[in-house]
PDB file of C-alpha atoms in Angstrom:
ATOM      1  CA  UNK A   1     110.482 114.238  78.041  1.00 49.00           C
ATOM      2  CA  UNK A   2     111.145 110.692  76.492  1.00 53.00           C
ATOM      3  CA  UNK A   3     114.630 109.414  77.455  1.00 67.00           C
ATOM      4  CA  UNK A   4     114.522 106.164  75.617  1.00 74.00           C
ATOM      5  CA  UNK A   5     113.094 105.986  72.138  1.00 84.00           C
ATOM      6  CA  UNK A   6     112.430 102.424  70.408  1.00 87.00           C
ATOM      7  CA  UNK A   7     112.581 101.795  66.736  1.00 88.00           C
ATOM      8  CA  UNK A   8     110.948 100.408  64.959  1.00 93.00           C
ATOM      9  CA  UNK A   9     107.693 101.267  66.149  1.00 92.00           C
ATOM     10  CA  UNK A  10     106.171  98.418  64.623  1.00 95.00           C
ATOM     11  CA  UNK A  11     107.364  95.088  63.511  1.00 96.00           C
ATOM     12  CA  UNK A  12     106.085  92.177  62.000  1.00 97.00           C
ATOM     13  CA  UNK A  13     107.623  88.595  61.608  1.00 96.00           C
ATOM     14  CA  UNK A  14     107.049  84.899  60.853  1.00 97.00           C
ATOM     15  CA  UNK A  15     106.902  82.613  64.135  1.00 97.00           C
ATOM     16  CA  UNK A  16     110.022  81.050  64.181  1.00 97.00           C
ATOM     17  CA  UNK A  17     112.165  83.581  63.245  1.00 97.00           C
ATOM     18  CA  UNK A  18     114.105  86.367  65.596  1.00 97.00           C
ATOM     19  CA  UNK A  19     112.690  89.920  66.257  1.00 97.00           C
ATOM     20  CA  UNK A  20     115.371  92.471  67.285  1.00 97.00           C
ATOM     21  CA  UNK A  21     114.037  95.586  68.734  1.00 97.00           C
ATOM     22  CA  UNK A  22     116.486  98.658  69.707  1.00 96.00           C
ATOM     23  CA  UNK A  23     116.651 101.274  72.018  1.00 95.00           C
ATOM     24  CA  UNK A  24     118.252 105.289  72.095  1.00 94.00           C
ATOM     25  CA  UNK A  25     118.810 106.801  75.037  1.00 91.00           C
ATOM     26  CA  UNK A  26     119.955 110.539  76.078  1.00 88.00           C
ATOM     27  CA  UNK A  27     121.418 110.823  79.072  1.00 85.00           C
ATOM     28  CA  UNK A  28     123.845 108.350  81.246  1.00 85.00           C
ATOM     29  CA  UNK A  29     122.002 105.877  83.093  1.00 85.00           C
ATOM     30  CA  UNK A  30     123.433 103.049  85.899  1.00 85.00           C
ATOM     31  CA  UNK A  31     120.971 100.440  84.193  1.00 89.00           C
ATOM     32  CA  UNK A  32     118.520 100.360  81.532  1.00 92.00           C
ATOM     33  CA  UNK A  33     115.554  97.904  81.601  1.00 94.00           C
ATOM     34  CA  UNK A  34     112.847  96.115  79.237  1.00 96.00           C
ATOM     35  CA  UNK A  35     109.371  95.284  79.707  1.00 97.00           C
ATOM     36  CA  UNK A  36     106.862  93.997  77.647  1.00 97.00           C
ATOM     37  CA  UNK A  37     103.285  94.786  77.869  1.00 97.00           C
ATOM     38  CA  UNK A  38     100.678  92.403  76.122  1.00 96.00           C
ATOM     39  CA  UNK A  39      97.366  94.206  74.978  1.00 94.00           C
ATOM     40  CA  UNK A  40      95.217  95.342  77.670  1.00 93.00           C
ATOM     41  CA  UNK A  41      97.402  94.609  80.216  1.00 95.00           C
ATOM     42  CA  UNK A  42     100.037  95.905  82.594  1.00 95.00           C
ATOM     43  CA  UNK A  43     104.075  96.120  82.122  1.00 96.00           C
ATOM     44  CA  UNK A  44     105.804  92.921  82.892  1.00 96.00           C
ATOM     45  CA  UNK A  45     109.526  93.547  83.410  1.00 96.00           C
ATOM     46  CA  UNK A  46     112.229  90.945  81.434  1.00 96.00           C
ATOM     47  CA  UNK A  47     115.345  91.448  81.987  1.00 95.00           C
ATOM     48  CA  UNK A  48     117.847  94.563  83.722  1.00 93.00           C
ATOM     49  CA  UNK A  49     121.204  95.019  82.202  1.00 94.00           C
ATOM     50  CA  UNK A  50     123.747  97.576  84.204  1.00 91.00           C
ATOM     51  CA  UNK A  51     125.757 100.188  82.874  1.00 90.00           C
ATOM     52  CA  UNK A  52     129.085  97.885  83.131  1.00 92.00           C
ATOM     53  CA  UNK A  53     127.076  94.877  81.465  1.00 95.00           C
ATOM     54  CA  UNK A  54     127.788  94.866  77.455  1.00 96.00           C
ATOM     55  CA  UNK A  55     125.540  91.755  77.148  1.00 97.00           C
ATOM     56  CA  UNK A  56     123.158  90.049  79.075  1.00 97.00           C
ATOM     57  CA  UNK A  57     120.651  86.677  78.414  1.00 96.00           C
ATOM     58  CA  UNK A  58     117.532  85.053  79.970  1.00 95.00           C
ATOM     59  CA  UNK A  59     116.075  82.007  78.201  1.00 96.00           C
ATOM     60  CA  UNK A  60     115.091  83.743  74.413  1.00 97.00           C
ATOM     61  CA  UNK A  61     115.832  87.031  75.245  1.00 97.00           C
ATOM     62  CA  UNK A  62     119.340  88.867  74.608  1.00 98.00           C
ATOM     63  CA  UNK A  63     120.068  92.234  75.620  1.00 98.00           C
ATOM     64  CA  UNK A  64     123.062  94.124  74.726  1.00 98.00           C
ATOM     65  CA  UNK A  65     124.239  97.506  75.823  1.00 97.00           C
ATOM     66  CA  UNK A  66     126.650 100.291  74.125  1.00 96.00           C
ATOM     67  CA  UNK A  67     127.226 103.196  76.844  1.00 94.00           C
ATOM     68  CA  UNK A  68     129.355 104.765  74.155  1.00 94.00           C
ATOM     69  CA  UNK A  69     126.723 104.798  71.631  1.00 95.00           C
ATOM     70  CA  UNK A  70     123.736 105.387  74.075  1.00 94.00           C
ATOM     71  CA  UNK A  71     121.907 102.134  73.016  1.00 95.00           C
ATOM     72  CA  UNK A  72     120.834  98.996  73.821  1.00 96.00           C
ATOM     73  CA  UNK A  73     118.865  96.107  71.617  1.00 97.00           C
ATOM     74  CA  UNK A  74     116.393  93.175  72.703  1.00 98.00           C
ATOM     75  CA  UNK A  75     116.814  90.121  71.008  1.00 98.00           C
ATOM     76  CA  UNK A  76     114.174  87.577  70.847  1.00 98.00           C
ATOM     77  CA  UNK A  77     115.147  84.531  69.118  1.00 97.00           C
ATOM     78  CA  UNK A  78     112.765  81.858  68.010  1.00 97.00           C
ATOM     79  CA  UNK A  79     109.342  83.716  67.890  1.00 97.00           C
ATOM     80  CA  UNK A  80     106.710  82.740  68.867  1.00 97.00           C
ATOM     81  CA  UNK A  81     102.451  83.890  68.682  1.00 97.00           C
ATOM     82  CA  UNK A  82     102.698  84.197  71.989  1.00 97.00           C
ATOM     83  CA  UNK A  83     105.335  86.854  71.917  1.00 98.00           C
ATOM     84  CA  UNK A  84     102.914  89.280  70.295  1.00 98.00           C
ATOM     85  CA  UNK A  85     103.191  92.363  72.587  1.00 97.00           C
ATOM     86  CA  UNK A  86     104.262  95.857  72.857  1.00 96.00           C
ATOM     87  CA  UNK A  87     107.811  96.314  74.140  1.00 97.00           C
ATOM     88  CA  UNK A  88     109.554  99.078  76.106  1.00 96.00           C
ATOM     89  CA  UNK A  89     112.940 100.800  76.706  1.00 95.00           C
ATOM     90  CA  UNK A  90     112.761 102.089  80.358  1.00 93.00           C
ATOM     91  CA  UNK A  91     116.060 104.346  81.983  1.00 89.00           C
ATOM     92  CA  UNK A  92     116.393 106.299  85.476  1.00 81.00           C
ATOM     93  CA  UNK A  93     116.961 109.659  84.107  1.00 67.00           C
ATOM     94  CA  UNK A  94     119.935 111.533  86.277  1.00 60.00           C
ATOM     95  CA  UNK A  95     121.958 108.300  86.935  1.00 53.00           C
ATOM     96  CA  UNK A  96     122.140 107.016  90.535  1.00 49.00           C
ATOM     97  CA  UNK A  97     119.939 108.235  92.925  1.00 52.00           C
ATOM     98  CA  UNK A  98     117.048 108.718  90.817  1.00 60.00           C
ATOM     99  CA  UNK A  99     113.339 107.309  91.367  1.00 66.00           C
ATOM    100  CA  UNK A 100     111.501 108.301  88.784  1.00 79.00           C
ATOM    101  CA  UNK A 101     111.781 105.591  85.280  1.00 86.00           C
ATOM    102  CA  UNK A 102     111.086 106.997  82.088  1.00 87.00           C
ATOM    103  CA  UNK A 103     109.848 104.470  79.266  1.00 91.00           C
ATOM    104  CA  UNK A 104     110.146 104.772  75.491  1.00 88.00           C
ATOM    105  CA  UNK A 105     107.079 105.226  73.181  1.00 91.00           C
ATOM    106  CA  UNK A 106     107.364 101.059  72.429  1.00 93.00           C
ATOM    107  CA  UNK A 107     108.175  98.605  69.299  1.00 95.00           C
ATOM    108  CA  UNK A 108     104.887  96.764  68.923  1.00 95.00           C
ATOM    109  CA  UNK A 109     106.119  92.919  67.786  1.00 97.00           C
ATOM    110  CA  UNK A 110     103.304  90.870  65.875  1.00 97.00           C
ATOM    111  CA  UNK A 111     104.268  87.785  65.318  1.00 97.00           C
ATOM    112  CA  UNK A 112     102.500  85.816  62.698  1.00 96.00           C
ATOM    113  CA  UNK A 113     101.662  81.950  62.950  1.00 93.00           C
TER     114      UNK A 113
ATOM    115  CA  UNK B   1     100.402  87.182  96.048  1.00 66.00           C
ATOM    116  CA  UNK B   2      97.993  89.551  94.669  1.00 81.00           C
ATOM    117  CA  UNK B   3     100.994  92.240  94.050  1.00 95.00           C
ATOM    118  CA  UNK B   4      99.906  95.957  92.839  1.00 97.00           C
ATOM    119  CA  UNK B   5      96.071  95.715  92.404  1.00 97.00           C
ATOM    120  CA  UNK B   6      93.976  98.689  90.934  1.00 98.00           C
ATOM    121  CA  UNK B   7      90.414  99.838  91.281  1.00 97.00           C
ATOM    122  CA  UNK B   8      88.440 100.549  89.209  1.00 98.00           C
ATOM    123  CA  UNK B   9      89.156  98.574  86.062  1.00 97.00           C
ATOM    124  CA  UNK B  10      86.984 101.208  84.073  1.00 97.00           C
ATOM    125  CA  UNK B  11      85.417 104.458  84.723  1.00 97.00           C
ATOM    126  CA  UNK B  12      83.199 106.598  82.754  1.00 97.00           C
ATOM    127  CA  UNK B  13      83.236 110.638  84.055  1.00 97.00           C
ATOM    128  CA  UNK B  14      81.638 113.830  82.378  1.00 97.00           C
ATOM    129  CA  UNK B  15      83.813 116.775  82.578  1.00 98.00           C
ATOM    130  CA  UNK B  16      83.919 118.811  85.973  1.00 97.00           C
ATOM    131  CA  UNK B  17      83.261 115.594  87.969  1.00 97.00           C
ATOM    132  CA  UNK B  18      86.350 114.260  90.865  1.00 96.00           C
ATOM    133  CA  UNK B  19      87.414 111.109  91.545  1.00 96.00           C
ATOM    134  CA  UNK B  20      89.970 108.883  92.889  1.00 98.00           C
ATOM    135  CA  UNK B  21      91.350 105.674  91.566  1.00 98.00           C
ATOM    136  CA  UNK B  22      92.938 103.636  94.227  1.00 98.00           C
ATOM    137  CA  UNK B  23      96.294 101.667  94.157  1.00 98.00           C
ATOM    138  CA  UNK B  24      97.113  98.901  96.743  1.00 98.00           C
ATOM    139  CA  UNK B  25     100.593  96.287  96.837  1.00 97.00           C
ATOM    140  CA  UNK B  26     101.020  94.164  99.442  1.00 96.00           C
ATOM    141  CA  UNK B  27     105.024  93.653  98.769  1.00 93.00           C
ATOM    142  CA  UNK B  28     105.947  96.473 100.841  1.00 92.00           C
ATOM    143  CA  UNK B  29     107.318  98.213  98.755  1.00 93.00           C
ATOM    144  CA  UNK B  30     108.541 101.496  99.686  1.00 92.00           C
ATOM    145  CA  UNK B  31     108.698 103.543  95.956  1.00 92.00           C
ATOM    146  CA  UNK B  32     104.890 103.381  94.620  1.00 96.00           C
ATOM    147  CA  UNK B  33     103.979 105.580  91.293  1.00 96.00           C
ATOM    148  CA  UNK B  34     101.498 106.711  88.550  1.00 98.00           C
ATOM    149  CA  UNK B  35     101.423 106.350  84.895  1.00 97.00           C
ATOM    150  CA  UNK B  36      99.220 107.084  82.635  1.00 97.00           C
ATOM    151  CA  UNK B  37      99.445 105.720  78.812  1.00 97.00           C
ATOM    152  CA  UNK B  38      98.285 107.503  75.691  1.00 94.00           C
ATOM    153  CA  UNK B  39      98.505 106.463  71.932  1.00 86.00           C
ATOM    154  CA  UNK B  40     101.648 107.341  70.749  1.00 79.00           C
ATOM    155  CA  UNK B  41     102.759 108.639  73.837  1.00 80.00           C
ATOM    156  CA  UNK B  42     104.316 105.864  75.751  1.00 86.00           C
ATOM    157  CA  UNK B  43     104.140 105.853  79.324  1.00 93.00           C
ATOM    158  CA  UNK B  44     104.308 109.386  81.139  1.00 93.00           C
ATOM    159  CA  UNK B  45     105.298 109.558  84.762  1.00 94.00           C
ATOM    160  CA  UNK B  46     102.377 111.488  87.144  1.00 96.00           C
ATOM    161  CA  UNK B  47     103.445 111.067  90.397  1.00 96.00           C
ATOM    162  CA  UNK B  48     105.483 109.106  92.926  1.00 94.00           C
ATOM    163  CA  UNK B  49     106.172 108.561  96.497  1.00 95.00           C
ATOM    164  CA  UNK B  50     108.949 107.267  97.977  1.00 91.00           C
ATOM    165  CA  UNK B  51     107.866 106.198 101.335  1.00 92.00           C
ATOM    166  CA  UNK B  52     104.440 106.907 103.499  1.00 94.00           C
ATOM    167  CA  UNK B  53     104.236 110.528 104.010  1.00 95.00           C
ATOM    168  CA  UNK B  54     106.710 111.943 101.127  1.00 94.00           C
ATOM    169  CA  UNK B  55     105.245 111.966  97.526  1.00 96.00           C
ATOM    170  CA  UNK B  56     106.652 114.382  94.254  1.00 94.00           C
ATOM    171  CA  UNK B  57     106.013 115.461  90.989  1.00 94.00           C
ATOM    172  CA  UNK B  58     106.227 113.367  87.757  1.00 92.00           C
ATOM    173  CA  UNK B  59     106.262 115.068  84.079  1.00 90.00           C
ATOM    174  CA  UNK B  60     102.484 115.446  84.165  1.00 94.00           C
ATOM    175  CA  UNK B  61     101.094 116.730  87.410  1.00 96.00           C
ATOM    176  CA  UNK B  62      98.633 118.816  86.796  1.00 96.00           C
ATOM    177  CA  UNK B  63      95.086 117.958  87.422  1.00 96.00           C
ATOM    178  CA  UNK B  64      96.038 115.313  89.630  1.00 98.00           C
ATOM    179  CA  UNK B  65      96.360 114.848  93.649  1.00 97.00           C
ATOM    180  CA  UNK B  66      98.200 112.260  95.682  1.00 98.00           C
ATOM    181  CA  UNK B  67      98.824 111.371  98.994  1.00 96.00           C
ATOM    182  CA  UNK B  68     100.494 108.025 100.872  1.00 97.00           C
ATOM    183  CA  UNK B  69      99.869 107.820 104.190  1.00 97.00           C
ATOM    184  CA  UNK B  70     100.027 103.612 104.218  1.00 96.00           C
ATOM    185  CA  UNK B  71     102.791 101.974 102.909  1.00 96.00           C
ATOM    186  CA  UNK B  72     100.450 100.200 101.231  1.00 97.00           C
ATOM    187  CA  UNK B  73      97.980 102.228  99.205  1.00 98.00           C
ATOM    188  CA  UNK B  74      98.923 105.133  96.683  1.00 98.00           C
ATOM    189  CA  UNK B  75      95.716 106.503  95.545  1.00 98.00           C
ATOM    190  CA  UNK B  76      95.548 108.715  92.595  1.00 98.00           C
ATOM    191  CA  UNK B  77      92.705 111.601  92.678  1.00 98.00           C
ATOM    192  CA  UNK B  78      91.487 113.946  89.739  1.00 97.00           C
ATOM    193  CA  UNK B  79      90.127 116.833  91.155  1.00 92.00           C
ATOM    194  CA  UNK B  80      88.268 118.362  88.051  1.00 96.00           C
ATOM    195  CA  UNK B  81      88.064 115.607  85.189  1.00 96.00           C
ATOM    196  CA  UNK B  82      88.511 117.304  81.747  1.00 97.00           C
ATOM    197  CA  UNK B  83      88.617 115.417  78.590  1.00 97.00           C
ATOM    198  CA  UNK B  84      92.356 115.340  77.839  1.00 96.00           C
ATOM    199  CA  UNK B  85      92.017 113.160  81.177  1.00 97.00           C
ATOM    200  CA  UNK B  86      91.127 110.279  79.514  1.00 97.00           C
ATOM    201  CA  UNK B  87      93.526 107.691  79.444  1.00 97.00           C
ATOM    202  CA  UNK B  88      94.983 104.417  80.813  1.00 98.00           C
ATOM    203  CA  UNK B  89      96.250 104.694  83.987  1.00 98.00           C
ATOM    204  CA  UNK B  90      98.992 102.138  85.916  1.00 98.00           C
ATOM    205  CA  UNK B  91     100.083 102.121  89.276  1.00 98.00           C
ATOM    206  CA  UNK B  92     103.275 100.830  89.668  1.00 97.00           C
ATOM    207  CA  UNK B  93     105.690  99.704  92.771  1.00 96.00           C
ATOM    208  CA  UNK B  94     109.259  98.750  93.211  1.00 92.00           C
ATOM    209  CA  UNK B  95     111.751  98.017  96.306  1.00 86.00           C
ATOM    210  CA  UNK B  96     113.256 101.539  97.280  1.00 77.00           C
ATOM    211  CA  UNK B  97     116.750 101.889  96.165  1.00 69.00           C
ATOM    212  CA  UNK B  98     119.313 100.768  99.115  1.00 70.00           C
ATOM    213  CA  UNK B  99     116.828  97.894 100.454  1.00 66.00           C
ATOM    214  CA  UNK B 100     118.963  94.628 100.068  1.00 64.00           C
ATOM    215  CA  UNK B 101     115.977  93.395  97.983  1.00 63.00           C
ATOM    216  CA  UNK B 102     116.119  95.923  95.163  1.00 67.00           C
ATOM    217  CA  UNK B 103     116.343  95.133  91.601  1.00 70.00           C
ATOM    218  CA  UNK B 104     115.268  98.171  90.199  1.00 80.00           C
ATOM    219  CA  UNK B 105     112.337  95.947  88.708  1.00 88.00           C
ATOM    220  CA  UNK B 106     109.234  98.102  88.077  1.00 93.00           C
ATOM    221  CA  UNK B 107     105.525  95.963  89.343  1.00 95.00           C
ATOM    222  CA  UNK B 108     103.145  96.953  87.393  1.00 97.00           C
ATOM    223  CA  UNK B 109      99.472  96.835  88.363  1.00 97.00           C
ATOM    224  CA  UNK B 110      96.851  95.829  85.182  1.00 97.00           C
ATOM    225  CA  UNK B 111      95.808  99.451  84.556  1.00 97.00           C
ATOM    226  CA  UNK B 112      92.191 101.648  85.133  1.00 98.00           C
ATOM    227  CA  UNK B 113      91.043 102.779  82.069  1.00 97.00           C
ATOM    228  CA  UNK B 114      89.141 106.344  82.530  1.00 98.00           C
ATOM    229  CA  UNK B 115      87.594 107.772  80.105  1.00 97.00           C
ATOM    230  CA  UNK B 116      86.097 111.674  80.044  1.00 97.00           C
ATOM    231  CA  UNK B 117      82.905 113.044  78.489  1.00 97.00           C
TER     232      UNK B 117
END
């Protein structure tokens, strides 16, 4: 079963402006990650925020996490074409100790030039 | 670096026929597992292995066999293709957690795409 559901599903923006994507997940988890996959291609993993991380940034991309509200959010500010992808939620069910990561359905980002 | 490489990029099978699609990372990497990606459905874990010799059950098992006896290679084998087979399927490979390397950061190979007649 899913543990991380994105929403939206699908969004669409002007390059240039910011795309926010979130993330709802069941269970506690020790980290919670997000990868982006562009069409026809594999997952390529951004960015790993930890359960005692509220906030965390690399280059365009902002991640915040609320453990008390089960959710986290992907900010990417300054769009560009080249961020057109598909973008997933992905948890270790179970908390520590687990192997297995379970991804969300994605938020498919188009990003118009 | 080649990373987590899969073969074959695309496969055509009619129902009833077996085969194997083979997964190979050259990170050592002790954790290896299989996806598979429908419309709609996100990504749905098969099944993994956490070191040569041990392998387990994801959320979708059935119809498909693995084994790991390499640290290296994790292949994937459908023993009776059926139509609700057909798919996108990613092998996938991370540090084991413990090693003083790990991240937790999933690499993905760039996916077979089977599909089932």
């Amino acid at each position: 079963s899913q543990q991380g559901e994105e929403d939206p599903q699908a969004l669409s923006i002007q390059e240039g402006e910011n795309a926010t994507m979130n993330c709802s997940y069941k269970t506690s988890i020790n980290n919670l990650q997000w990868y982006r996959q562009n069409s026809g291609r594999g997952l390529v993993h951004l960015i790993l925020i930890r359960s005692n991380e509220r906030e965390k940034h690399s280059g365009r991309l902002r991640v915040t996490l609320d453990t008390s509200k089960k959710s986290s959010s992907l900010l990417i500010t300054a769009s560009r074409a080249a961020d057109t992808a598909s973008y997933f939620c992905a948890t270790p069910p179970g908390g520590a100790g687990s192997y297995q990561l379970t991804f969300g359905k994605g938020t498919k980002l188009s990003v118009i030039p | 670096n080649a990373g987590v490489t899969q073969t074959p990029k695309f496969q055509v099978l009619k129902t009833g026929q077996s085969m194997t699609l083979q997964c190979a990372q050259d990170m050592n990497h002790e954790y290896m597992s299989w996806y598979r990606q429908d419309p709609g459905m996100g990504l749905r874990l098969i099944h993994y292995s956490v070191g040569a010799g041990i392998t387990d059950q994801g959320e979708v098992p059935n119809g498909y066999n693995v084994s790991r006896s390499t640290t290296e290679d994790f292949p994937l084998r459908l023993l009776s293709a059926a139509p609700s087979q057909t798919s996108v399927y990613f092998c996938a490979s991370r540090e084991i957690q413990g090693a003083p390397t790990h991240t937790g950061e999933l690499f993905f190979g760039e996916g077979s795409r089977l599909t089932v007649l």
